[in-house]
Amino acid sequence: MKAKQTFLKELLALSCTTVMLSGCGTDTGDAGLTSLSTEESAESNDTATGIQGASPEDIPDDASSPSDEQPSQDKGTDDGEETAPDTTESTVPGQAEAKPAESDAAQASRDLYEEFLHNGFQAVVRDDFPKYEYEKELLQRGSAYTLTELGQAVSDYYLYGSSYDSMQYAYIQCLDSDAQKLLIRFNGLDIYSPDDDSYAVFILSQDDGHLYLTNKYACWARSSTSVCLNGQLSDYGSNGAGDHFAGLSAILSDGKKTDICMTETLSGEWTNLGGEAYHEIFGTDHIPGLVVSFSAIGDDKYYCYDLSECSGEDLSLCETYVERCRDELGINWVSSKEVEAAVRDRCTLLGINYDELMQSEEVSWSSLPQ
């Protein structure tokens, strides 16, 4: 079992001395942070692409059995680029550990999901399925798709009709209820560039005997998302050598990928938060050891600074810069404990048990034939 405590401690405590993703350290626990109202919503910048579907006779009868083998979590390399997504699959059918008996509702959902995996049932694209202004439409809202038709739509969108590399599925529970969801993942979509290890994941939900496509997310090149059995999602990414992000979200009973906390960590020259203070204090040649993080939680933003890598004259300059950010930019630096308290409040609002969120096991993706 792979616990997710490490990521959550880094995200919530904002305190570590090692590198985060491709080299950016996080904040110390005693550093401050500020709560500011923001109109920004932390939306996923997914793009979409296409897949080649499997015919009903190609899909094995035991396709619904999750595998026991756990995939390795995607890691960032030193230059900020992500390694290939783990596509580990179950190779010995029927050896999954015994699980408690499912409720009638859970079994009904599983039956519908199995039918979909065998191309025997269609899923309707729900009206609130995400659509971003910069994207052309991947799926037509209100339309119904079999697995094969979904795969073809993905292929047409991302690969202009060429085939994706592989297709996988996994089941998850929800943190706000006992609802079960089906995830379908298409690998090898060339979203950012050829052979960039990109993939897209579609979320399916059952409601009163009907299946719906309710959400999707995608990862490519310098980003990744790991998913847990309880529906917890951990996002990682890089916008450059000194700009990295980590996110905590969850797939809830409504089938949506819902943000809990999104944290961006800046170091070196990326800590310029605006105004004239940065250049007046550091000039053009000095690279500060300062690290700044800000977390979006609900409608608020929280700012934190870390001086642990600063010393001598640099420490004095960074302390001056922190104070000027407070005075001139209105930034209230608050402690990591306040960040954790805000995350707890956010979980309560979403109907999530914070302690259950803190510990979970990653899903094992099982392969489906193309």
Coordinates of C-alpha atoms in Angstrom, one line a residue:
M1 CA 0.0 0.0 0.0
K2 CA 1.4 3.4 -1.0
A3 CA 0.4 6.1 1.5
K4 CA 0.0 9.6 0.2
Q5 CA 1.2 11.3 3.4
T6 CA 4.5 12.5 2.0
F7 CA 2.8 14.7 -0.7
L8 CA 0.2 16.0 1.8
K9 CA 2.9 16.9 4.3
E10 CA 4.8 18.8 1.7
L11 CA 1.7 20.6 0.4
L12 CA 0.1 21.4 3.8
A13 CA 3.1 21.9 6.0
L14 CA 4.9 23.8 3.3
S15 CA 8.1 22.8 4.9
C16 CA 11.0 20.8 3.5
T17 CA 14.7 21.2 2.8
T18 CA 14.8 18.9 -0.3
V19 CA 13.9 19.7 -3.8
M20 CA 10.2 19.8 -5.0
L21 CA 9.6 18.5 -8.5
S22 CA 12.6 19.8 -10.5
G23 CA 14.4 21.5 -7.7
C24 CA 12.3 24.0 -5.9
G25 CA 12.1 23.8 -2.1
T26 CA 8.9 24.3 -0.2
D27 CA 8.3 26.6 2.7
T28 CA 9.3 26.1 6.3
G29 CA 6.5 25.5 8.8
D30 CA 7.2 28.7 10.7
A31 CA 7.2 30.9 7.7
G32 CA 4.3 33.2 7.1
L33 CA 1.5 33.4 4.5
T34 CA -1.3 35.7 3.6
S35 CA -5.0 35.2 2.9
L36 CA -6.3 37.3 0.1
S37 CA -9.6 37.1 -1.8
T38 CA -9.1 36.0 -5.4
E39 CA -11.4 35.8 -8.3
E40 CA -9.3 33.1 -10.0
S41 CA -10.6 29.6 -10.1
A42 CA -8.1 26.8 -10.2
E43 CA -9.2 25.1 -13.4
S44 CA -7.3 22.3 -15.0
N45 CA -5.7 23.3 -18.4
D46 CA -6.5 20.1 -20.1
T47 CA -6.4 19.6 -23.8
A48 CA -8.0 16.6 -25.5
T49 CA -7.1 14.0 -28.1
G50 CA -8.1 10.7 -29.6
I51 CA -8.2 6.9 -29.3
Q52 CA -8.9 3.8 -31.2
G53 CA -11.7 1.7 -29.5
A54 CA -11.8 -2.0 -28.7
S55 CA -14.4 -4.2 -30.2
P56 CA -16.6 -6.1 -27.7
E57 CA -15.1 -9.5 -28.5
D58 CA -11.6 -8.2 -27.7
I59 CA -12.3 -7.2 -24.1
P60 CA -11.8 -10.1 -21.6
D61 CA -14.7 -11.2 -19.4
D62 CA -12.7 -10.4 -16.3
A63 CA -12.0 -6.8 -17.4
S64 CA -13.6 -5.4 -14.2
S65 CA -11.1 -7.1 -11.8
P66 CA -8.7 -4.5 -10.5
S67 CA -5.0 -5.5 -10.5
D68 CA -3.0 -5.9 -7.3
E69 CA 0.2 -4.4 -8.6
Q70 CA 0.6 -0.8 -7.7
P71 CA 2.1 1.7 -10.2
S72 CA 5.0 3.9 -9.3
Q73 CA 4.1 7.5 -8.8
D74 CA 5.3 9.8 -11.6
K75 CA 8.4 11.7 -10.6
G76 CA 9.8 14.9 -12.0
T77 CA 13.4 15.0 -13.3
D78 CA 16.0 17.5 -12.4
D79 CA 15.1 19.7 -15.4
G80 CA 11.4 19.8 -14.5
E81 CA 10.3 17.2 -17.1
E82 CA 8.1 14.3 -16.1
T83 CA 8.9 10.7 -16.7
A84 CA 6.6 8.4 -18.6
P85 CA 3.3 7.6 -16.9
D86 CA 3.3 4.2 -15.2
T87 CA 1.1 1.8 -17.3
T88 CA 1.6 -1.2 -15.1
E89 CA -1.2 -3.7 -15.5
S90 CA -2.4 -6.8 -13.9
T91 CA -0.8 -9.9 -15.5
V92 CA -2.4 -12.6 -13.3
P93 CA -6.2 -12.4 -13.5
G94 CA -8.2 -13.6 -10.5
Q95 CA -5.5 -13.0 -7.8
A96 CA -6.8 -9.8 -6.4
E97 CA -7.1 -9.7 -2.6
A98 CA -10.5 -10.5 -1.2
K99 CA -12.6 -7.4 -0.6
P100 CA -15.7 -6.9 1.6
A101 CA -19.1 -7.6 -0.1
E102 CA -20.4 -4.6 -2.0
S103 CA -23.7 -2.9 -1.3
D104 CA -26.5 -3.4 -3.8
A105 CA -26.0 0.1 -5.2
A106 CA -22.3 -0.4 -5.6
Q107 CA -22.9 -3.7 -7.4
A108 CA -25.4 -2.1 -9.7
S109 CA -22.9 0.6 -10.6
R110 CA -20.2 -2.0 -11.2
D111 CA -22.5 -4.0 -13.5
L112 CA -23.2 -0.9 -15.6
Y113 CA -19.5 -0.1 -15.7
E114 CA -18.7 -3.6 -16.8
E115 CA -21.3 -3.4 -19.6
F116 CA -19.6 -0.1 -20.8
L117 CA -16.2 -1.8 -20.8
H118 CA -17.6 -4.5 -23.0
N119 CA -19.2 -1.9 -25.4
G120 CA -22.7 -3.1 -24.2
F121 CA -23.8 0.3 -22.7
Q122 CA -23.5 3.9 -23.7
A123 CA -22.5 6.8 -21.4
V124 CA -24.1 10.2 -22.0
V125 CA -21.9 13.4 -21.8
R126 CA -23.4 15.4 -19.0
D127 CA -24.3 19.0 -19.6
D128 CA -21.6 20.2 -17.2
F129 CA -18.8 18.3 -18.8
P130 CA -15.8 20.7 -18.9
K131 CA -15.3 22.8 -22.0
Y132 CA -12.6 25.5 -22.2
E133 CA -12.7 28.5 -24.5
Y134 CA -9.3 27.7 -26.1
E135 CA -10.4 24.1 -27.0
K136 CA -12.5 22.8 -29.8
E137 CA -15.2 20.5 -28.6
L138 CA -14.0 17.0 -27.7
L139 CA -17.3 15.4 -26.8
Q140 CA -20.8 16.7 -27.7
R141 CA -22.8 17.4 -24.5
G142 CA -26.0 15.3 -24.4
S143 CA -24.6 12.7 -26.8
A144 CA -24.0 9.1 -25.9
Y145 CA -20.8 7.1 -26.5
T146 CA -19.8 3.5 -26.2
L147 CA -16.2 2.7 -25.2
T148 CA -15.3 2.3 -28.9
E149 CA -16.9 5.6 -29.8
L150 CA -15.3 7.4 -27.0
G151 CA -11.9 6.0 -28.1
Q152 CA -12.5 7.2 -31.7
A153 CA -13.5 10.7 -30.5
V154 CA -10.3 10.9 -28.5
S155 CA -8.2 9.7 -31.5
D156 CA -9.9 12.2 -33.8
Y157 CA -9.3 15.1 -31.3
Y158 CA -5.7 14.5 -30.2
L159 CA -4.2 12.4 -32.9
Y160 CA -6.2 13.4 -36.0
G161 CA -7.4 9.8 -36.4
S162 CA -4.2 8.0 -35.5
S163 CA -4.3 5.5 -32.7
Y164 CA -3.4 6.1 -29.0
D165 CA -0.8 3.8 -27.5
S166 CA -2.9 2.0 -24.9
M167 CA -6.1 2.1 -22.9
Q168 CA -6.6 1.4 -19.2
Y169 CA -9.3 1.5 -16.6
A170 CA -9.6 1.7 -12.8
Y171 CA -12.3 2.0 -10.1
I172 CA -12.3 4.5 -7.3
Q173 CA -14.5 5.3 -4.3
C174 CA -15.5 8.9 -3.3
L175 CA -14.5 10.7 -0.2
D176 CA -17.9 12.3 0.3
S177 CA -20.0 9.2 -0.1
D178 CA -19.9 5.5 -0.9
A179 CA -20.3 6.2 -4.6
Q180 CA -18.0 4.4 -7.1
K181 CA -16.6 5.8 -10.3
L182 CA -15.0 4.3 -13.4
L183 CA -11.9 5.9 -14.9
I184 CA -10.8 5.3 -18.4
R185 CA -7.2 6.4 -19.4
F186 CA -5.8 6.8 -22.9
N187 CA -2.0 6.9 -23.2
G188 CA 0.2 8.2 -25.9
L189 CA -1.7 11.3 -27.1
D190 CA 1.2 13.6 -28.1
I191 CA -0.7 16.6 -26.5
Y192 CA 2.4 18.8 -26.1
S193 CA 4.8 17.2 -28.5
P194 CA 5.4 13.8 -30.1
D195 CA 6.2 11.0 -27.6
D196 CA 5.6 13.4 -24.6
D197 CA 4.1 10.6 -22.5
S198 CA 0.8 12.4 -22.4
Y199 CA -2.5 10.9 -21.4
A200 CA -6.1 11.8 -20.8
V201 CA -8.5 10.3 -18.1
F202 CA -12.3 10.3 -18.4
I203 CA -14.5 10.0 -15.3
L204 CA -17.8 8.0 -15.6
S205 CA -20.6 8.1 -13.0
Q206 CA -23.7 6.0 -12.6
D207 CA -27.0 7.7 -11.6
D208 CA -30.3 5.8 -11.4
G209 CA -29.4 3.2 -14.0
H210 CA -27.7 5.7 -16.4
L211 CA -24.1 6.2 -17.1
Y212 CA -22.6 9.7 -17.6
L213 CA -19.3 11.1 -18.7
T214 CA -18.8 13.8 -16.0
N215 CA -15.3 15.1 -16.2
K216 CA -11.8 14.6 -17.6
Y217 CA -8.2 15.7 -17.0
A218 CA -5.0 15.4 -19.0
C219 CA -1.3 15.4 -18.4
W220 CA 1.7 15.9 -20.6
A221 CA 5.5 16.6 -20.7
R222 CA 6.1 18.5 -17.4
S223 CA 3.0 17.5 -15.5
S224 CA 1.4 14.5 -13.9
T225 CA -1.6 13.4 -11.8
S226 CA -1.7 10.4 -9.5
V227 CA -5.0 9.0 -8.4
C228 CA -5.9 7.1 -5.2
L229 CA -8.5 4.5 -4.5
N230 CA -10.5 6.9 -2.4
G231 CA -10.7 9.5 -5.3
Q232 CA -7.9 11.7 -4.1
L233 CA -5.8 13.3 -6.8
S234 CA -2.3 14.7 -6.5
D235 CA -1.2 17.1 -9.3
Y236 CA 2.4 18.0 -10.1
G237 CA 3.9 20.3 -12.7
S238 CA 6.5 22.8 -13.7
N239 CA 6.4 26.2 -15.5
G240 CA 10.2 26.6 -15.4
A241 CA 13.3 26.0 -13.2
G242 CA 12.0 28.2 -10.4
D243 CA 8.2 27.8 -10.8
H244 CA 6.5 24.6 -9.7
F245 CA 3.0 23.6 -8.6
A246 CA 1.4 20.8 -6.6
G247 CA -2.3 20.3 -6.2
L248 CA -4.7 18.4 -4.1
S249 CA -8.1 17.6 -5.4
A250 CA -10.7 14.8 -5.2
I251 CA -13.3 13.2 -7.5
L252 CA -16.6 13.6 -5.5
S253 CA -19.9 11.8 -5.8
D254 CA -21.1 14.3 -8.5
G255 CA -18.3 13.0 -10.7
K256 CA -16.4 16.3 -10.8
K257 CA -12.7 16.8 -10.2
T258 CA -12.9 19.3 -7.3
D259 CA -9.9 21.4 -6.1
I260 CA -9.0 21.4 -2.5
C261 CA -5.7 23.1 -2.5
M262 CA -3.4 24.3 -5.3
T263 CA 0.1 25.5 -4.4
E264 CA 2.6 27.2 -6.5
T265 CA 6.2 27.5 -5.3
L266 CA 8.6 30.1 -6.6
S267 CA 12.4 30.4 -6.1
G268 CA 15.2 32.7 -7.1
E269 CA 14.3 35.4 -9.6
W270 CA 10.8 33.9 -9.9
T271 CA 10.1 35.4 -6.4
N272 CA 9.5 38.8 -7.9
L273 CA 5.9 39.4 -6.9
G274 CA 5.5 42.7 -8.6
G275 CA 6.2 46.4 -7.8
E276 CA 9.6 48.0 -7.6
A277 CA 10.9 46.3 -4.4
Y278 CA 12.5 43.3 -6.0
H279 CA 14.8 45.2 -8.4
E280 CA 15.6 47.9 -5.9
I281 CA 16.7 45.4 -3.3
F282 CA 18.4 42.6 -5.4
G283 CA 19.4 44.6 -8.5
T284 CA 19.9 42.6 -11.7
D285 CA 22.7 40.2 -10.7
H286 CA 21.8 39.0 -7.2
I287 CA 19.8 35.7 -7.1
P288 CA 18.1 35.5 -3.7
G289 CA 17.8 32.2 -1.7
L290 CA 14.2 33.1 -0.9
V291 CA 11.4 30.7 -1.6
V292 CA 7.8 31.9 -1.9
S293 CA 4.7 29.7 -2.0
F294 CA 1.1 30.7 -2.5
S295 CA -1.9 28.3 -2.1
A296 CA -5.3 28.8 -3.6
I297 CA -7.9 27.3 -1.2
G298 CA -11.5 28.0 -2.0
D299 CA -11.8 31.7 -2.8
D300 CA -8.7 32.7 -0.8
K301 CA -5.0 32.8 -1.5
Y302 CA -2.3 32.2 1.2
Y303 CA 1.3 33.4 0.9
C304 CA 4.3 31.8 2.6
Y305 CA 8.0 32.5 2.5
D306 CA 11.0 30.4 3.4
L307 CA 14.4 31.9 4.4
S308 CA 16.1 28.6 5.2
E309 CA 18.4 28.9 2.2
C310 CA 19.4 32.5 2.9
S311 CA 22.5 33.5 4.9
G312 CA 24.7 36.6 5.5
E313 CA 23.9 39.6 3.4
D314 CA 21.4 37.6 1.3
L315 CA 19.4 36.9 4.5
S316 CA 19.2 40.6 5.3
L317 CA 18.1 41.5 1.8
C318 CA 15.4 38.8 1.7
E319 CA 14.0 39.9 5.1
T320 CA 13.8 43.4 3.7
Y321 CA 12.1 42.2 0.6
V322 CA 9.5 40.2 2.6
E323 CA 8.7 43.3 4.7
R324 CA 8.3 45.5 1.6
C325 CA 6.0 42.9 0.0
R326 CA 3.9 43.2 3.2
D327 CA 3.9 47.0 3.2
E328 CA 3.7 47.8 -0.5
L329 CA 1.8 44.8 -1.9
G330 CA -0.5 44.1 1.0
I331 CA 0.7 40.6 1.5
N332 CA -0.1 39.1 4.9
W333 CA 2.4 36.3 5.5
V334 CA 0.8 33.5 7.7
S335 CA 2.0 30.2 9.1
S336 CA 1.6 26.8 7.6
K337 CA -0.8 25.9 10.4
E338 CA -3.2 28.5 9.0
V339 CA -2.9 26.8 5.6
E340 CA -3.7 23.4 7.1
A341 CA -6.6 24.9 9.0
A342 CA -8.0 26.4 5.7
V343 CA -7.6 23.0 4.0
R344 CA -9.5 21.3 6.9
D345 CA -12.3 23.9 6.5
R346 CA -12.4 23.3 2.8
C347 CA -12.7 19.5 3.3
T348 CA -15.6 20.1 5.8
L349 CA -17.3 22.3 3.2
L350 CA -17.0 19.5 0.6
G351 CA -18.1 16.8 3.0
I352 CA -14.7 15.2 3.1
N353 CA -13.1 13.6 6.1
Y354 CA -9.7 15.2 6.4
D355 CA -8.0 12.2 8.1
E356 CA -9.3 9.9 5.4
L357 CA -7.9 12.3 2.8
M358 CA -4.5 12.1 4.4
Q359 CA -4.0 8.4 3.9
S360 CA -4.8 6.5 0.7
E361 CA -3.5 3.9 -1.7
E362 CA -2.8 4.6 -5.4
V363 CA -5.0 2.8 -7.9
S364 CA -3.7 0.0 -10.1
W365 CA -4.5 0.6 -13.7
S366 CA -5.7 -2.5 -15.7
S367 CA -5.2 -2.7 -19.4
L368 CA -7.9 -3.2 -22.1
P369 CA -7.1 -4.4 -25.5
Q370 CA -7.1 -2.0 -28.5

